[in-house]
Amino acid sequence: MGVSKRFLHSVHVNQLADLAKVLSHPARISILNYIGDCDGCLCKDISEKIRLSQPTTSQHLQVIKKAGLLKSKFEGKSQYYRINVDKLSMLKDLFQEFFETTEQKCC
């Protein structure tokens, strides 16, 4: 794939595109939905709930965490994941701005 020329686009457009990539996989959406329902979830519990192997779930968790949508903390040897509410709110605002801007231009 060629160079994306990200420099041609605004910071907001690049942020939305990066976060949309995270949401482009159904497993990641399922993971975020599940974690949103609990107060700190283990990878093992998440993988059982969404019926993926633990290594696959762990890989998806790392992608989501790298994007900033998850926070994690260790308690002993266990790592608990929870939603980063601030980043999720930012994502919501970016999508809302996108849809409002697009609707204004087309309608």
Coordinates of C-alpha atoms in Angstrom, one line a residue:
M1 CA 0.0 0.0 0.0
G2 CA 1.3 3.5 -0.8
V3 CA 2.1 6.4 1.4
S4 CA -1.1 7.8 3.0
K5 CA 0.0 11.5 2.9
R6 CA -1.4 12.0 6.4
F7 CA 0.1 15.5 6.4
L8 CA -2.5 16.6 3.9
H9 CA -5.3 16.1 6.5
S10 CA -6.2 17.8 9.7
V11 CA -5.3 16.3 13.1
H12 CA -8.9 15.5 13.8
V13 CA -9.3 13.6 10.5
N14 CA -6.2 11.6 11.2
Q15 CA -7.3 10.9 14.8
L16 CA -10.7 9.7 13.6
A17 CA -9.2 7.5 10.9
D18 CA -6.8 5.9 13.4
L19 CA -9.6 5.2 15.9
A20 CA -11.9 4.0 13.2
K21 CA -9.3 1.4 12.3
V22 CA -9.4 0.1 15.8
L23 CA -13.2 -0.2 15.6
S24 CA -13.0 -1.9 12.1
H25 CA -12.8 -5.4 13.6
P26 CA -15.9 -7.0 15.1
A27 CA -13.9 -8.7 17.9
R28 CA -12.6 -5.3 19.1
I29 CA -16.1 -3.9 19.2
S30 CA -17.2 -6.9 21.2
I31 CA -14.3 -6.5 23.5
L32 CA -15.1 -2.9 24.1
N33 CA -18.7 -3.7 24.7
Y34 CA -17.9 -6.4 27.2
I35 CA -15.3 -4.3 29.1
G36 CA -17.8 -1.4 29.3
D37 CA -20.1 -3.7 31.3
C38 CA -17.6 -4.6 33.9
D39 CA -15.3 -2.8 36.3
G40 CA -11.9 -4.2 35.3
C41 CA -11.8 -7.4 33.2
L42 CA -9.2 -10.1 32.8
C43 CA -8.1 -11.2 29.3
K44 CA -9.2 -14.7 30.2
D45 CA -12.8 -13.6 31.0
I46 CA -12.9 -11.5 27.9
S47 CA -11.7 -14.3 25.7
E48 CA -14.4 -16.7 27.2
K49 CA -17.1 -14.1 26.7
I50 CA -16.3 -13.3 23.0
R51 CA -15.2 -16.9 22.3
L52 CA -11.8 -16.2 20.9
S53 CA -8.5 -17.8 22.0
Q54 CA -6.7 -16.0 24.8
P55 CA -3.7 -15.1 22.6
T56 CA -6.0 -13.6 19.9
T57 CA -7.9 -11.7 22.5
S58 CA -4.6 -10.4 24.0
Q59 CA -3.5 -9.2 20.5
H60 CA -6.8 -7.3 20.1
L61 CA -6.5 -5.8 23.6
Q62 CA -3.1 -4.5 22.8
V63 CA -4.3 -2.8 19.6
I64 CA -7.2 -1.2 21.5
K65 CA -4.9 -0.2 24.4
K66 CA -2.3 1.3 22.0
A67 CA -5.0 3.5 20.5
G68 CA -5.7 4.7 24.0
L69 CA -9.3 3.4 24.3
L70 CA -8.3 1.1 27.2
K71 CA -6.4 1.5 30.5
S72 CA -4.9 -1.4 32.3
K73 CA -3.5 -2.2 35.7
F74 CA -1.7 -5.1 37.3
E75 CA -3.0 -6.7 40.4
G76 CA -0.4 -9.4 41.2
K77 CA 0.2 -11.3 38.0
S78 CA -3.2 -10.4 36.5
Q79 CA -3.8 -7.4 34.2
Y80 CA -7.2 -5.8 34.4
Y81 CA -8.6 -3.8 31.5
R82 CA -11.1 -1.0 31.6
I83 CA -12.4 1.7 29.2
N84 CA -10.5 5.0 29.0
V85 CA -13.6 7.2 29.3
D86 CA -11.8 10.3 28.2
K87 CA -10.6 8.8 25.0
L88 CA -14.0 7.2 24.3
S89 CA -15.6 10.6 24.8
M90 CA -13.1 12.1 22.3
L91 CA -13.9 9.4 19.8
K92 CA -17.6 10.1 20.2
D93 CA -17.0 13.8 19.6
L94 CA -14.8 13.1 16.5
F95 CA -17.6 11.0 15.0
Q96 CA -20.3 13.5 15.9
E97 CA -18.3 16.3 14.3
F98 CA -17.7 14.1 11.2
F99 CA -21.4 13.3 10.8
E100 CA -22.6 16.9 11.4
T101 CA -20.1 18.3 8.9
T102 CA -20.9 15.7 6.3
E103 CA -24.7 16.1 6.7
Q104 CA -24.3 19.9 6.4
K105 CA -22.5 19.5 3.1
C106 CA -24.8 17.0 1.5
C107 CA -28.2 18.0 2.6

